[in-house]
Coordinates of C-alpha atoms in Angstrom, one line a residue:
M1 CA 0.0 0.0 0.0
D2 CA 1.1 3.6 -0.6
S3 CA 0.1 6.9 0.8
F4 CA -2.9 7.2 -1.5
D5 CA -4.2 3.8 -0.4
Y6 CA -4.0 4.8 3.3
M7 CA -6.1 7.9 2.7
K8 CA -8.6 5.9 0.6
R9 CA -8.8 3.5 3.5
A10 CA -9.6 6.5 5.8
I11 CA -12.3 7.6 3.4
T12 CA -13.9 4.2 3.4
L13 CA -13.8 4.2 7.2
A14 CA -15.4 7.6 7.3
Q15 CA -18.3 6.5 5.1
K16 CA -19.3 3.9 7.7
A17 CA -20.9 6.7 9.7
A18 CA -23.2 7.8 6.9
G19 CA -26.5 8.9 8.5
W20 CA -25.1 8.7 12.1
A21 CA -22.4 11.3 12.4
A22 CA -24.7 14.3 11.6
P23 CA -24.5 17.2 12.3
N24 CA -20.8 16.4 12.6
P25 CA -18.8 15.5 9.5
M26 CA -17.9 11.9 8.5
V27 CA -14.2 11.5 9.3
G28 CA -11.8 8.5 9.0
A29 CA -8.2 8.2 10.3
V30 CA -5.4 5.7 9.7
I31 CA -2.1 5.4 11.6
V32 CA 0.8 3.9 9.6
K33 CA 4.3 2.9 11.0
N34 CA 7.0 1.2 9.0
G35 CA 4.7 0.6 6.1
K36 CA 2.0 -1.1 8.3
I37 CA -1.3 0.1 9.5
I38 CA -1.1 0.0 13.3
G39 CA -4.4 1.7 14.1
E40 CA -7.5 3.1 12.5
G41 CA -10.9 4.5 13.3
Y42 CA -13.7 6.8 12.4
H43 CA -16.2 9.1 14.0
H44 CA -19.2 6.9 14.7
K45 CA -21.8 9.3 16.1
C46 CA -22.2 12.9 17.2
G47 CA -21.1 13.2 20.8
E48 CA -18.7 10.2 20.6
L49 CA -15.0 10.1 20.1
H50 CA -13.6 11.6 16.9
A51 CA -11.8 9.5 14.3
E52 CA -8.3 10.2 15.5
R53 CA -9.0 9.2 19.1
N54 CA -10.7 6.0 17.9
A55 CA -7.7 5.3 15.8
F56 CA -5.4 5.8 18.8
A57 CA -7.6 3.6 20.9
S58 CA -7.1 0.7 18.4
L59 CA -3.3 0.9 18.4
C60 CA -1.4 -2.4 18.4
E61 CA 1.9 -0.7 19.1
S62 CA 3.3 2.7 20.0
A63 CA 2.4 5.5 17.5
E64 CA 5.6 7.4 18.2
G65 CA 7.2 8.4 14.8
A66 CA 4.1 7.2 12.9
D67 CA 2.2 8.9 10.1
L68 CA -1.5 9.8 10.5
Y69 CA -3.9 10.0 7.5
V70 CA -7.1 11.9 8.4
T71 CA -9.9 12.9 6.0
L72 CA -10.6 16.2 7.7
E73 CA -8.4 18.7 9.6
P74 CA -8.1 17.6 13.2
C75 CA -10.1 19.7 15.7
C76 CA -8.3 21.9 18.2
H77 CA -11.1 23.1 20.5
Y78 CA -13.1 21.6 23.3
G79 CA -16.6 20.6 22.3
R80 CA -18.4 17.4 23.2
T81 CA -15.0 15.8 23.1
P82 CA -11.4 17.1 23.8
P83 CA -9.2 18.4 20.9
C84 CA -7.8 15.7 18.6
T85 CA -4.6 17.8 18.1
E86 CA -3.8 17.1 21.8
A87 CA -4.0 13.3 21.2
I88 CA -1.9 13.6 18.0
I89 CA 0.8 15.5 20.0
E90 CA 0.7 13.2 23.0
N91 CA 1.1 10.1 20.8
K92 CA 4.2 11.7 19.2
I93 CA 3.0 11.4 15.6
S94 CA 5.7 12.4 13.1
R95 CA 3.6 13.4 10.0
V96 CA 0.0 14.2 9.4
F97 CA -1.7 14.0 6.0
I98 CA -5.0 16.0 5.9
G99 CA -7.6 15.6 3.2
S100 CA -10.2 18.3 3.6
R101 CA -9.7 21.7 5.3
D102 CA -12.3 22.3 8.0
P103 CA -14.5 25.4 7.3
N104 CA -15.6 25.5 10.9
P105 CA -14.1 28.9 12.1
L106 CA -13.2 27.2 15.4
V107 CA -10.9 24.8 13.5
S108 CA -10.1 26.3 10.1
G109 CA -6.3 26.4 9.7
K110 CA -5.8 26.4 13.5
G111 CA -5.6 22.6 13.8
A112 CA -2.9 22.3 11.2
N113 CA -0.9 25.2 12.6
I114 CA -1.0 23.8 16.2
L115 CA 0.5 20.6 14.9
R116 CA 3.2 22.4 12.9
N117 CA 4.1 24.5 16.0
H118 CA 4.8 21.2 17.8
G119 CA 7.2 20.0 15.2
I120 CA 4.8 17.8 13.3
Q121 CA 5.1 17.7 9.5
V122 CA 1.7 18.5 8.0
T123 CA 0.6 18.0 4.4
E124 CA -2.8 19.5 3.6
D125 CA -5.1 18.9 0.6
F126 CA -4.0 15.3 0.3
L127 CA -6.6 13.6 -2.0
K128 CA -8.7 16.7 -1.2
E129 CA -11.3 16.2 -3.9
E130 CA -12.1 12.7 -2.8
C131 CA -12.2 13.7 0.9
D132 CA -14.4 16.8 0.2
S133 CA -16.8 14.6 -1.7
I134 CA -17.9 12.7 1.4
N135 CA -19.0 15.8 3.4
P136 CA -21.1 18.2 1.3
V137 CA -23.8 18.1 4.0
F138 CA -21.3 19.2 6.7
F139 CA -19.7 21.9 4.6
K140 CA -23.1 23.4 3.8
Y141 CA -24.4 23.2 7.3
I142 CA -21.3 24.5 9.1
T143 CA -21.0 27.5 6.8
T144 CA -24.6 28.5 6.5
K145 CA -26.4 26.9 9.5
M146 CA -28.9 25.7 6.9
P147 CA -29.5 22.0 6.0
Y148 CA -28.3 20.5 2.8
V149 CA -31.5 19.9 0.8
V150 CA -32.0 17.0 -1.6
L151 CA -34.9 16.6 -4.0
K152 CA -36.0 13.0 -4.8
Y153 CA -38.7 11.7 -7.1
A154 CA -39.6 8.8 -9.3
M155 CA -41.0 9.3 -12.7
S156 CA -41.9 7.5 -16.0
I157 CA -39.7 8.1 -19.1
D158 CA -42.2 10.7 -20.2
G159 CA -41.9 12.7 -16.9
K160 CA -45.0 11.6 -15.0
I161 CA -45.0 11.0 -11.2
A162 CA -48.6 9.7 -11.2
A163 CA -51.3 8.8 -13.7
H164 CA -54.2 11.2 -14.3
T165 CA -56.2 9.3 -11.7
G166 CA -53.6 10.3 -9.1
K167 CA -52.3 6.7 -8.7
S168 CA -48.5 6.5 -8.3
Q169 CA -47.8 3.1 -6.9
W170 CA -45.6 1.8 -8.3
I171 CA -43.7 3.6 -11.0
T172 CA -40.3 2.2 -10.3
S173 CA -39.1 -1.3 -9.5
E174 CA -38.5 -2.9 -6.2
T175 CA -34.8 -2.4 -6.8
A176 CA -35.2 1.3 -7.1
R177 CA -37.6 1.5 -4.1
S178 CA -35.0 -0.4 -1.9
H179 CA -32.4 2.1 -2.9
V180 CA -34.7 4.9 -1.7
H181 CA -34.7 3.3 1.8
E182 CA -30.9 3.4 1.7
L183 CA -31.1 7.1 0.9
R184 CA -33.5 7.7 3.8
G185 CA -31.0 6.3 6.2
L186 CA -28.4 8.9 5.0
Y187 CA -30.3 12.1 5.8
S188 CA -31.3 13.8 9.0
A189 CA -34.9 14.4 7.9
I190 CA -37.5 13.5 5.3
L191 CA -39.9 16.2 4.2
V192 CA -43.2 16.1 2.4
G193 CA -46.2 18.4 1.9
I194 CA -49.6 17.7 3.3
G195 CA -50.8 16.8 -0.2
T196 CA -48.6 13.7 -0.2
V197 CA -49.8 12.7 3.2
L198 CA -53.5 13.0 2.2
A199 CA -53.0 11.1 -1.1
D200 CA -50.6 8.3 0.0
N201 CA -50.7 8.1 3.8
P202 CA -46.9 7.3 3.9
M203 CA -44.8 6.1 6.8
L204 CA -41.6 7.9 5.6
N205 CA -39.4 5.6 7.7
C206 CA -36.2 3.7 6.7
R207 CA -37.0 0.0 6.4
I208 CA -33.5 -1.2 6.7
E209 CA -32.6 -3.0 9.9
N210 CA -30.6 -1.0 12.4
A211 CA -30.5 2.0 10.1
H212 CA -30.7 5.6 11.2
Q213 CA -34.3 6.8 11.3
P214 CA -34.7 10.4 10.0
L215 CA -37.0 13.1 11.4
R216 CA -40.3 13.0 9.5
V217 CA -41.3 16.6 8.5
V218 CA -44.7 17.6 7.1
V219 CA -45.4 21.0 5.6
D220 CA -49.0 21.6 6.5
T221 CA -50.1 25.2 6.5
N222 CA -53.6 24.7 7.7
L223 CA -53.0 21.6 10.0
R224 CA -55.0 19.3 7.9
I225 CA -53.0 16.2 8.8
P226 CA -55.4 13.4 10.0
L227 CA -54.8 12.1 13.5
D228 CA -55.3 8.6 12.2
S229 CA -52.6 9.0 9.6
K230 CA -49.7 6.6 9.8
L231 CA -47.4 9.5 10.6
C232 CA -49.5 10.6 13.6
K233 CA -50.1 7.0 14.8
T234 CA -46.4 6.2 14.8
A235 CA -45.1 9.6 16.1
K236 CA -44.0 8.2 19.4
E237 CA -41.9 5.6 17.6
Y238 CA -40.5 7.7 14.9
P239 CA -39.8 11.5 15.4
T240 CA -42.3 13.6 13.5
L241 CA -42.6 17.3 13.0
V242 CA -45.5 19.3 11.5
A243 CA -44.8 22.9 10.3
F244 CA -47.8 25.1 10.0
S245 CA -48.9 28.7 9.7
K246 CA -52.6 28.9 10.6
E247 CA -53.1 28.4 14.3
N248 CA -55.5 25.8 15.5
P249 CA -55.1 25.3 19.3
Q250 CA -57.2 22.2 19.6
K251 CA -55.5 20.4 16.7
Q252 CA -52.1 21.5 17.9
K253 CA -52.9 20.0 21.3
E254 CA -54.1 16.7 19.8
L255 CA -51.0 16.4 17.6
E256 CA -48.7 17.1 20.6
N257 CA -50.6 14.4 22.6
A258 CA -50.0 12.0 19.8
G259 CA -46.2 12.7 20.0
V260 CA -46.0 15.1 17.1
K261 CA -43.8 18.2 17.4
V262 CA -45.6 21.2 15.9
V263 CA -43.8 24.3 14.8
L264 CA -45.6 27.6 13.9
L265 CA -43.9 29.5 11.1
P266 CA -44.7 32.6 9.0
E267 CA -46.5 32.3 5.7
K268 CA -45.3 33.3 2.2
S269 CA -47.8 33.5 -0.6
G270 CA -50.4 31.8 1.5
R271 CA -48.2 28.8 2.4
T272 CA -45.8 28.0 5.1
D273 CA -42.5 29.7 4.3
L274 CA -40.0 27.0 3.3
Y275 CA -37.0 29.2 3.9
A276 CA -38.1 29.8 7.4
L277 CA -38.7 26.1 7.9
M278 CA -35.1 25.3 6.7
K279 CA -33.7 27.9 9.1
K280 CA -35.7 26.3 11.9
L281 CA -34.5 22.9 11.1
G282 CA -30.9 24.2 11.0
E283 CA -31.4 25.6 14.5
M284 CA -32.5 22.1 15.5
Q285 CA -29.2 20.7 14.2
I286 CA -30.9 19.0 11.3
S287 CA -28.1 19.2 8.8
S288 CA -29.8 17.5 5.8
V289 CA -33.3 17.1 4.4
L290 CA -34.5 14.6 1.8
V291 CA -37.6 16.1 0.1
E292 CA -40.0 13.3 -1.1
G293 CA -43.0 15.5 -1.8
G294 CA -44.9 16.2 -5.0
G295 CA -44.5 18.7 -7.8
E296 CA -45.7 21.7 -5.8
I297 CA -43.2 21.5 -3.0
N298 CA -40.4 20.6 -5.4
E299 CA -41.2 23.8 -7.4
A300 CA -41.3 25.8 -4.2
I301 CA -37.9 24.5 -3.0
L302 CA -36.3 25.3 -6.4
R303 CA -38.0 28.8 -6.4
E304 CA -36.5 29.5 -3.0
G305 CA -33.1 28.4 -4.1
L306 CA -32.9 25.8 -1.4
A307 CA -32.1 22.7 -3.3
N308 CA -28.5 21.4 -3.3
H309 CA -28.8 17.9 -4.9
L310 CA -31.3 15.9 -7.0
Y311 CA -32.1 12.2 -7.3
A312 CA -34.4 11.3 -10.3
Y313 CA -35.4 7.7 -10.5
I314 CA -36.6 7.0 -14.1
A315 CA -38.7 3.9 -15.0
P316 CA -39.1 2.5 -18.6
K317 CA -42.8 3.3 -18.7
I318 CA -44.9 5.8 -20.5
I319 CA -47.9 7.0 -18.6
G320 CA -49.0 10.0 -20.6
G321 CA -52.0 12.3 -20.0
V322 CA -52.3 16.0 -20.1
Y323 CA -53.5 16.0 -16.4
A324 CA -50.9 13.5 -15.1
K325 CA -48.6 15.2 -12.6
S326 CA -45.0 16.0 -13.3
P327 CA -42.1 16.1 -10.8
V328 CA -42.0 19.9 -10.7
G329 CA -45.3 21.8 -10.7
G330 CA -46.3 25.3 -9.8
I331 CA -45.7 28.2 -12.2
G332 CA -42.1 27.1 -13.0
A333 CA -39.6 29.2 -14.9
D334 CA -40.7 31.8 -17.3
S335 CA -38.1 30.8 -19.9
P336 CA -35.6 27.9 -20.3
D337 CA -32.8 30.3 -19.5
N338 CA -34.3 31.0 -16.1
G339 CA -34.8 27.3 -15.2
A340 CA -32.9 25.5 -12.5
I341 CA -29.4 24.5 -13.6
L342 CA -27.9 21.1 -12.7
K343 CA -24.3 19.9 -12.8
N344 CA -22.0 16.9 -12.1
R345 CA -24.2 14.2 -13.5
K346 CA -24.0 10.7 -12.1
L347 CA -25.9 7.7 -13.6
T348 CA -26.7 4.4 -11.8
I349 CA -28.5 1.4 -13.2
L350 CA -31.0 -0.1 -10.8
G351 CA -32.5 -3.1 -12.5
Q352 CA -34.6 -1.9 -15.4
D353 CA -34.7 1.6 -13.9
I354 CA -32.0 4.3 -14.0
L355 CA -31.1 6.9 -11.3
L356 CA -29.9 10.3 -12.5
E357 CA -28.1 12.3 -9.8
Y358 CA -27.0 15.9 -10.0
D359 CA -25.8 18.8 -7.9
V360 CA -28.1 21.8 -8.2
E361 CA -26.0 24.8 -9.3
R362 CA -28.9 27.2 -8.9
G363 CA -32.7 27.1 -8.5
F364 CA -35.0 29.2 -10.6
A365 CA -33.3 32.4 -11.7
N366 CA -35.6 34.8 -9.7
V367 CA -34.1 33.8 -6.4
H368 CA -32.9 36.6 -4.2
R369 CA -32.2 34.9 -0.9
D370 CA -28.7 33.9 0.0
N371 CA -28.7 30.4 1.4

């Protein structure tokens, strides 16, 4: 193995915490001495030991004079755990290879400088692109205090998410639907509009054993969510939040008694303000949101410039129909030039279906908010 292999191993370790580390970053660390890995670890969960300290805890021999490969700049401040820079110095590491620079102002540049000031050789930006690619959620959240927002929908090849009757089950195959449950385990919250709840009565949980269960969020301006919906009936088992704008004290009390957290937010154009909702979720340390709603909420997310990523599952079916719904409804852009712009295409084959994945470069062009 060479230096690149050691950092790639650290990246693989970091990814084991997908869905669990948030709002902290995913970080992996590998300790190498005399061409042999003598310790390795990753940050398992927010509040628990960081990757470097887990790697030191796994040592099979002294780390004195060893090299440390870590995917993110080591922390240098006291938070839920003590600084990793202290552990690196105490264990007499000789060289540290850092993948990503930490944009957290409490750490940014300071961790690397502390190590250098103690005579440790530091190499930054080592496999930077690969290390950066595992933490877009953390980078967005730590710099803006807003969650990383992902749109997800399934559609036929002619761009329909349901038939004209409203029926949408099932457009894609079991393989694609299983992949969706993997996605759900990766994000801090799943968000839908009340229309989806009334039409489909979804559970919105992750059906993979021992997986992270996201917060279930419903945008429900007028508090129309039925108390006998699956979401309300399981709210004491799976965390559930309803964001609303029209006060209804009796319904609010009934929802709270069912275990649902209710949040009153301002309106915008007669509907709950999605930007205000994302700010609120950020304050709750929800660092990522998977939007599984219909065309109206997808359009609103794009109009507000809130989307960061997109998953489009495409089935080899033609549904047709002038009145059949599309993935993005609402008014939409007033010209192709003002439409949302996507970049960094990724294509995955899922049985007979395909998954197209993009980063969102910008939402609709009339966005004025800075998110």
